Every structure is written in C-alpha cells, then in structure tokens.
Amino acid sequence: MLRKFGVAAIVGVLLTAGTALPASAEEEQAEEIVDVVEQAEEDTFDVVSENVDVTEAVDGDFEASTNLGEVEVPAESDDPIEIETRAGTLEIDLPGTKKEQGDLVGDSVAYPDVGEDLGVVVDATEDGVRISTVIANQDAPHVIDYDISVPGNGYLQLEDEGSVSVRNMRGKVLNWIAPPWATDSAGESVETWYEVRDNTLTQHVNPSSAVTYPITADPYTCGWRGCYFVLSKSATKDIATTGPAGALICAAIGAYTGGVGIVSCAAGYVPYFIQATRAYNRGQCLAVPIAGTGPKVEGGRSCR
C-alpha cells in the first residue's frame, strides 16, 4: 500500500507542477517521497547508515555535522549541496530542471518535484551524504547527471569496482562515492552504473520490462577513508570467532554483506580478522569497505 501510494504521490506532484499547493499538501508529498526512499533502502541493505541530526539554519538552508565534515543542504534545489572537507568545499548539484523548496522530514531533506518526473531526498549520515533520486515513471529521465565541483582543481575518477574517487590535482583521494544502486518499488534491484565526464557524475538506470515504478537510485558520498557497510554485532562476533582462515572469513563477510568486501578481503584477509576481533572485544561492529581501502571498527549509531 505504501509503495502504491508513493507512486501516486510523486506523479501527483508532477501533474500539479504549475499550481501552488497548500502547505499541508506539500508536507504530505515530502513525507511520501521520504517513505519511498526509506523503503528502498530497507529492501536494498541489511544495515542502513543512520542519519545524523539536520537543523534548519537562519538563512533557510539545512545543516548537519558528519565525520566527512560540515554539510549544508540547500533550501532550494537549484543550489548545490556543500560539504566542508579538509581540502576545501565539495559542491554537488542536484538533478532536475525546476527550483523546488526543500522540506525537512525527520532528518531528511525532501524535494518532491525537481521537474521531469523526478524527486530527490538528501540524507546526511555519520560517514557522508546520501542523495536519493526517485524516478517516478518510464517517461522520466533514466540518465541522471550530478555536477560536482571539486576543491583545488580536483577531479573524479571511475574505479574498477564501480565506485568513484574524488581526487585533488595531485591524484590524492579526498572523498569516495560508493558504487551505485537502484531499486524499484517491489524491492527488486535495477541495473545501474556510473559514467564520469570531466566533473559530471552520470548515473545510468536500465530497468527491465518487469520493473515496478518508482525506482530509487542513489549516489552516496563519503569520507576520504571510504564508504562502509557496517555489520551487526552478532555478525561481527561470527567473523571474529571463525578463526584466522582467509577463505572462511571472506565467505562469512560476503554472506552478511551480499558480496560486499569479498574481493578486498581475499586480497588481504588478515586486517579483516584483526579488526573483527578488535570490534568484538570492544562490543562494537566491523565495518567493511564498499569503496576505498581497509576495514575498520565502528562504534557509532549504525552499529547495533
């Protein structure tokens, strides 16, 4: 029922794009698109990164503090997201052709109608910024551009596993963008990939004939150490008590993450065992890299 209502809400925004809506209707549409994104995340991931607190600033923008840096989400969709990093300000332009007022729903900022049958939800998490674009129907664009301004004349680089590194002019990694994902309203994965041209990140979404709209497609920008899949405490215990046997450890990690981390674990499994043991002894969680290098111990809100 939620998914069907979500489709109706998004399409309804687009059908009434030229008409001013009552505040209550706008708030309802913002809540609906956030519900669609949250459901897609639950269908896609066993563990979803916890959102951090987002507050509305005096100028109408939205602010959050993350491990990546201070984040400013714009009041209107034609302004960029600004992420303060150790190298300067990283700016990401939202997709769409229309200026849309952002609404704060919980700790998410929602733009239900950015034009062309698209809606956007922005979340700040402990480790980064997640931008979820909702494709309402088959007539909406399925090739979505995100223009990114990299500080210090930096650039984007597409990596072998599908992630994108954000690098300074000397090639040093400043940030990572996790491999893309896309999920339809039935919880089914949709084929998707990134393309990089200059400093434009393009996400391609290629649905099958059986897809159920809306589709949620998600770039996730995170810190210089990488993007991580946080295992539960019970999964961390299982891996820590497996014993220092590479094949067993990597297989166990893959079983909990849906395959994330197997390749990097196989290339060097000892750090995974050490970090899993350390996390288990502390009552914390093992974090497996989605993009970037090296496992780590996670004790934040996403560890449960």
Short mmCIF file of C-alpha atoms in Angstrom, two decimals:
data_model
loop_
_atom_site.label_atom_id
_atom_site.label_comp_id
_atom_site.label_asym_id
_atom_site.label_seq_id
_atom_site.Cartn_x
_atom_site.Cartn_y
_atom_site.Cartn_z
CA MET A 1 0.00 0.00 0.00
CA LEU A 2 2.86 2.35 0.85
CA ARG A 3 4.58 1.79 -2.47
CA LYS A 4 1.39 2.31 -4.49
CA PHE A 5 0.62 5.46 -2.56
CA GLY A 6 4.21 6.62 -3.11
CA VAL A 7 3.79 6.35 -6.87
CA ALA A 8 0.53 8.28 -6.77
CA ALA A 9 2.07 10.99 -4.62
CA ILE A 10 5.07 11.54 -6.88
CA VAL A 11 3.05 11.53 -10.08
CA GLY A 12 0.51 13.81 -8.45
CA VAL A 13 3.20 16.39 -7.75
CA LEU A 14 4.15 16.37 -11.40
CA LEU A 15 0.59 16.67 -12.63
CA THR A 16 0.09 19.78 -10.50
CA ALA A 17 3.51 21.29 -11.08
CA GLY A 18 2.09 24.60 -12.28
CA THR A 19 -0.28 25.07 -9.35
CA ALA A 20 0.58 26.37 -5.88
CA LEU A 21 -0.29 23.72 -3.31
CA PRO A 22 -1.41 24.22 0.28
CA ALA A 23 1.41 23.84 2.79
CA SER A 24 -0.19 20.68 4.18
CA ALA A 25 -0.21 19.08 0.71
CA GLU A 26 3.44 19.98 0.14
CA GLU A 27 4.38 18.50 3.51
CA GLU A 28 2.45 15.32 2.73
CA GLN A 29 4.25 14.93 -0.60
CA ALA A 30 7.61 15.42 1.10
CA GLU A 31 6.74 12.74 3.65
CA GLU A 32 5.64 10.35 0.92
CA ILE A 33 8.85 10.60 -1.09
CA VAL A 34 10.92 10.08 2.08
CA ASP A 35 8.85 6.94 2.78
CA VAL A 36 9.60 5.66 -0.74
CA VAL A 37 13.35 6.18 -0.24
CA GLU A 38 13.38 4.60 3.23
CA GLN A 39 11.58 1.53 1.89
CA ALA A 40 14.05 1.23 -0.98
CA GLU A 41 16.96 1.39 1.46
CA GLU A 42 15.43 -1.32 3.63
CA ASP A 43 14.88 -3.51 0.56
CA THR A 44 18.47 -2.97 -0.61
CA PHE A 45 20.59 -3.09 2.56
CA ASP A 46 20.65 -5.26 5.67
CA VAL A 47 22.19 -2.34 7.55
CA VAL A 48 21.32 1.25 6.64
CA SER A 49 23.62 4.08 7.75
CA GLU A 50 22.00 6.11 10.48
CA ASN A 51 21.10 9.70 9.65
CA VAL A 52 22.61 12.45 11.77
CA ASP A 53 20.64 15.41 13.07
CA VAL A 54 19.76 18.03 10.48
CA THR A 55 18.68 21.53 11.53
CA GLU A 56 17.32 24.49 9.63
CA ALA A 57 19.67 27.48 9.54
CA VAL A 58 18.67 31.14 9.79
CA ASP A 59 19.04 31.58 6.01
CA GLY A 60 16.67 28.66 5.34
CA ASP A 61 19.35 26.13 4.36
CA PHE A 62 19.80 22.89 6.32
CA GLU A 63 22.91 21.97 8.29
CA ALA A 64 24.46 18.78 9.64
CA SER A 65 27.76 17.64 11.14
CA THR A 66 29.25 14.38 9.85
CA ASN A 67 32.58 12.57 10.04
CA LEU A 68 33.06 13.76 6.46
CA GLY A 69 32.74 17.40 7.53
CA GLU A 70 30.09 20.08 7.92
CA VAL A 71 27.28 19.66 5.38
CA GLU A 72 24.92 22.35 4.07
CA VAL A 73 21.84 21.17 2.16
CA PRO A 74 20.20 23.97 0.16
CA ALA A 75 16.81 25.47 0.87
CA GLU A 76 16.05 25.26 -2.85
CA SER A 77 17.04 22.56 -5.31
CA ASP A 78 18.80 24.84 -7.79
CA ASP A 79 21.59 25.48 -5.27
CA PRO A 80 24.29 22.86 -4.54
CA ILE A 81 24.92 20.68 -1.53
CA GLU A 82 28.10 21.95 0.15
CA ILE A 83 30.41 19.58 2.04
CA GLU A 84 33.31 21.03 4.00
CA THR A 85 36.34 18.74 3.64
CA ARG A 86 39.94 19.05 4.77
CA ALA A 87 40.80 20.16 1.22
CA GLY A 88 38.02 22.75 0.86
CA THR A 89 34.35 22.79 -0.11
CA LEU A 90 32.96 19.99 -2.28
CA GLU A 91 29.76 21.04 -4.08
CA ILE A 92 27.20 18.70 -5.65
CA ASP A 93 24.39 20.00 -7.86
CA LEU A 94 21.04 18.24 -7.57
CA PRO A 95 19.39 16.87 -10.74
CA GLY A 96 16.25 18.32 -12.28
CA THR A 97 15.17 21.42 -14.15
CA LYS A 98 12.91 23.11 -11.61
CA LYS A 99 13.51 25.14 -8.44
CA GLU A 100 11.88 23.21 -5.60
CA GLN A 101 11.70 24.18 -1.95
CA GLY A 102 13.26 21.63 0.39
CA ASP A 103 11.19 20.27 3.28
CA LEU A 104 12.71 18.81 6.44
CA VAL A 105 11.08 15.43 7.17
CA GLY A 106 12.67 13.93 10.26
CA ASP A 107 16.37 14.20 9.42
CA SER A 108 15.83 14.03 5.64
CA VAL A 109 15.53 16.98 3.26
CA ALA A 110 12.98 16.24 0.52
CA TYR A 111 12.42 17.93 -2.83
CA PRO A 112 9.33 16.08 -4.15
CA ASP A 113 9.31 17.70 -7.60
CA VAL A 114 12.56 18.89 -9.19
CA GLY A 115 11.00 18.55 -12.65
CA GLU A 116 10.98 15.87 -15.34
CA ASP A 117 9.13 13.36 -13.12
CA LEU A 118 11.98 13.29 -10.60
CA GLY A 119 12.10 13.79 -6.85
CA VAL A 120 15.16 13.97 -4.57
CA VAL A 121 15.82 13.15 -0.92
CA VAL A 122 19.10 14.17 0.76
CA ASP A 123 20.34 12.49 3.94
CA ALA A 124 23.42 13.29 6.00
CA THR A 125 24.84 10.20 7.69
CA GLU A 126 27.70 9.69 10.12
CA ASP A 127 30.06 8.96 7.25
CA GLY A 128 28.74 11.07 4.40
CA VAL A 129 25.87 12.32 2.27
CA ARG A 130 23.31 10.16 0.51
CA ILE A 131 21.38 11.62 -2.45
CA SER A 132 18.38 9.51 -3.47
CA THR A 133 16.71 10.38 -6.76
CA VAL A 134 13.26 8.88 -7.28
CA ILE A 135 12.30 8.13 -10.89
CA ALA A 136 8.51 8.28 -10.93
CA ASN A 137 7.68 6.53 -14.20
CA GLN A 138 9.02 5.30 -17.53
CA ASP A 139 8.81 8.78 -19.06
CA ALA A 140 11.21 10.26 -16.51
CA PRO A 141 14.95 10.56 -17.28
CA HIS A 142 16.87 7.36 -16.57
CA VAL A 143 20.23 9.04 -17.16
CA ILE A 144 20.83 11.41 -14.25
CA ASP A 145 23.63 13.97 -14.04
CA TYR A 146 25.25 15.29 -10.86
CA ASP A 147 27.68 18.14 -11.48
CA ILE A 148 30.39 18.12 -8.84
CA SER A 149 32.77 20.98 -8.01
CA VAL A 150 35.97 19.53 -6.53
CA PRO A 151 38.14 21.86 -4.43
CA GLY A 152 41.66 22.70 -5.58
CA ASN A 153 41.10 21.88 -9.26
CA GLY A 154 40.50 18.24 -8.38
CA TYR A 155 38.78 15.62 -10.46
CA LEU A 156 36.60 12.50 -10.45
CA GLN A 157 37.96 9.05 -11.31
CA LEU A 158 35.83 5.99 -12.06
CA GLU A 159 37.24 2.96 -10.23
CA ASP A 160 37.21 -0.68 -11.33
CA GLU A 161 34.54 -1.81 -8.86
CA GLY A 162 32.13 0.92 -9.97
CA SER A 163 32.83 3.47 -7.28
CA VAL A 164 34.15 6.97 -7.99
CA SER A 165 37.08 8.57 -6.21
CA VAL A 166 37.27 12.33 -5.72
CA ARG A 167 40.92 13.37 -6.05
CA ASN A 168 42.96 16.53 -5.78
CA MET A 169 45.10 17.74 -8.67
CA ARG A 170 47.97 15.53 -7.46
CA GLY A 171 45.79 12.41 -7.50
CA LYS A 172 45.34 12.07 -3.73
CA VAL A 173 41.91 10.77 -2.66
CA LEU A 174 39.74 13.40 -0.95
CA ASN A 175 36.42 11.54 -0.92
CA TRP A 176 34.69 8.47 -2.29
CA ILE A 177 31.35 7.88 -3.97
CA ALA A 178 30.13 4.34 -3.36
CA PRO A 179 29.13 2.07 -6.28
CA PRO A 180 25.62 2.97 -7.45
CA TRP A 181 22.46 1.11 -6.59
CA ALA A 182 18.88 1.32 -7.83
CA THR A 183 15.80 -0.47 -6.51
CA ASP A 184 12.21 -0.49 -7.75
CA SER A 185 9.10 -0.26 -5.57
CA ALA A 186 8.83 -4.08 -5.40
CA GLY A 187 12.27 -4.24 -3.79
CA GLU A 188 13.96 -5.60 -6.94
CA SER A 189 17.42 -4.43 -8.00
CA VAL A 190 17.64 -2.44 -11.22
CA GLU A 191 20.74 -2.41 -13.43
CA THR A 192 22.72 0.78 -12.92
CA TRP A 193 26.23 2.15 -13.42
CA TYR A 194 28.23 5.37 -13.32
CA GLU A 195 29.92 7.32 -16.08
CA VAL A 196 32.35 10.17 -15.45
CA ARG A 197 32.87 13.03 -17.90
CA ASP A 198 35.08 15.82 -16.57
CA ASN A 199 33.44 16.65 -13.21
CA THR A 200 29.98 15.37 -14.08
CA LEU A 201 28.92 12.10 -12.47
CA THR A 202 26.21 10.40 -14.53
CA GLN A 203 24.14 7.54 -13.17
CA HIS A 204 22.58 5.29 -15.82
CA VAL A 205 19.49 3.29 -14.79
CA ASN A 206 18.44 0.48 -17.13
CA PRO A 207 15.13 -1.07 -15.99
CA SER A 208 13.74 -4.34 -17.31
CA SER A 209 10.22 -4.62 -18.70
CA ALA A 210 9.11 -6.05 -15.35
CA VAL A 211 10.16 -3.05 -13.28
CA THR A 212 7.66 -1.51 -10.85
CA TYR A 213 7.91 2.26 -10.51
CA PRO A 214 9.06 4.37 -8.77
CA ILE A 215 12.76 3.50 -8.94
CA THR A 216 15.11 4.88 -6.28
CA ALA A 217 18.69 5.49 -7.44
CA ASP A 218 21.37 6.55 -5.01
CA PRO A 219 24.83 8.12 -5.11
CA TYR A 220 26.46 8.04 -1.67
CA THR A 221 29.38 10.39 -0.99
CA CYS A 222 31.58 9.55 1.97
CA GLY A 223 34.89 10.33 3.62
CA TRP A 224 38.48 10.03 2.42
CA ARG A 225 38.87 6.60 4.08
CA GLY A 226 35.97 5.21 2.05
CA CYS A 227 32.35 4.09 2.20
CA TYR A 228 31.47 1.26 4.56
CA PHE A 229 28.94 -1.49 5.12
CA VAL A 230 28.53 -1.82 8.90
CA LEU A 231 27.94 -5.38 10.11
CA SER A 232 25.81 -6.07 13.16
CA LYS A 233 27.39 -7.01 16.49
CA SER A 234 26.25 -10.62 16.08
CA ALA A 235 27.73 -10.83 12.56
CA THR A 236 30.97 -9.30 13.86
CA LYS A 237 31.11 -11.97 16.57
CA ASP A 238 30.63 -14.73 14.00
CA ILE A 239 33.51 -13.43 11.87
CA ALA A 240 35.81 -12.82 14.85
CA THR A 241 35.29 -16.39 16.10
CA THR A 242 35.67 -18.02 12.67
CA GLY A 243 39.42 -18.27 13.13
CA PRO A 244 42.23 -16.81 11.01
CA ALA A 245 41.38 -18.72 7.82
CA GLY A 246 41.08 -16.37 4.86
CA ALA A 247 38.53 -18.31 2.81
CA LEU A 248 36.21 -18.78 5.77
CA ILE A 249 36.44 -15.16 6.89
CA CYS A 250 35.84 -13.74 3.42
CA ALA A 251 32.93 -16.10 2.77
CA ALA A 252 31.35 -15.12 6.09
CA ILE A 253 31.72 -11.42 5.29
CA GLY A 254 30.18 -11.91 1.86
CA ALA A 255 27.23 -13.80 3.32
CA TYR A 256 26.35 -10.88 5.58
CA THR A 257 27.01 -8.09 3.07
CA GLY A 258 25.60 -9.62 -0.09
CA GLY A 259 29.09 -9.88 -1.57
CA VAL A 260 30.48 -6.50 -0.50
CA GLY A 261 34.09 -6.80 0.65
CA ILE A 262 34.86 -10.28 -0.68
CA VAL A 263 37.37 -9.08 -3.28
CA SER A 264 39.29 -6.78 -0.96
CA CYS A 265 39.15 -9.40 1.82
CA ALA A 266 40.58 -12.08 -0.47
CA ALA A 267 43.41 -9.72 -1.38
CA GLY A 268 44.35 -9.33 2.27
CA TYR A 269 42.17 -11.07 4.85
CA VAL A 270 44.37 -10.55 7.94
CA PRO A 271 43.22 -6.92 8.58
CA TYR A 272 39.60 -8.11 8.43
CA PHE A 273 40.23 -10.76 11.08
CA ILE A 274 42.17 -8.33 13.28
CA GLN A 275 39.53 -5.60 13.06
CA ALA A 276 36.66 -8.06 13.58
CA THR A 277 38.37 -9.41 16.70
CA ARG A 278 39.07 -5.90 17.97
CA ALA A 279 35.47 -4.84 17.35
CA TYR A 280 34.06 -7.97 19.04
CA ASN A 281 36.24 -7.47 22.13
CA ARG A 282 35.00 -3.88 22.40
CA GLY A 283 31.34 -4.77 21.85
CA GLN A 284 31.40 -2.86 18.58
CA CYS A 285 30.99 -3.67 14.87
CA LEU A 286 33.17 -4.50 11.89
CA ALA A 287 32.83 -2.02 9.00
CA VAL A 288 33.62 -3.47 5.57
CA PRO A 289 34.70 -1.08 2.78
CA ILE A 290 32.28 -0.58 -0.12
CA ALA A 291 34.67 1.90 -1.71
CA GLY A 292 38.12 2.81 -0.51
CA THR A 293 40.51 0.58 1.37
CA GLY A 294 40.69 -1.18 4.69
CA PRO A 295 38.16 -2.47 7.24
CA LYS A 296 37.64 -0.56 10.46
CA VAL A 297 35.92 -0.75 13.84
CA GLU A 298 32.57 1.08 14.02
CA GLY A 299 31.03 2.09 17.32
CA GLY A 300 28.54 4.73 16.16
CA ARG A 301 24.76 4.63 15.85
CA SER A 302 24.93 2.36 12.81
CA CYS A 303 26.45 -0.40 15.00
CA ARG A 304 23.70 -2.46 16.57
#
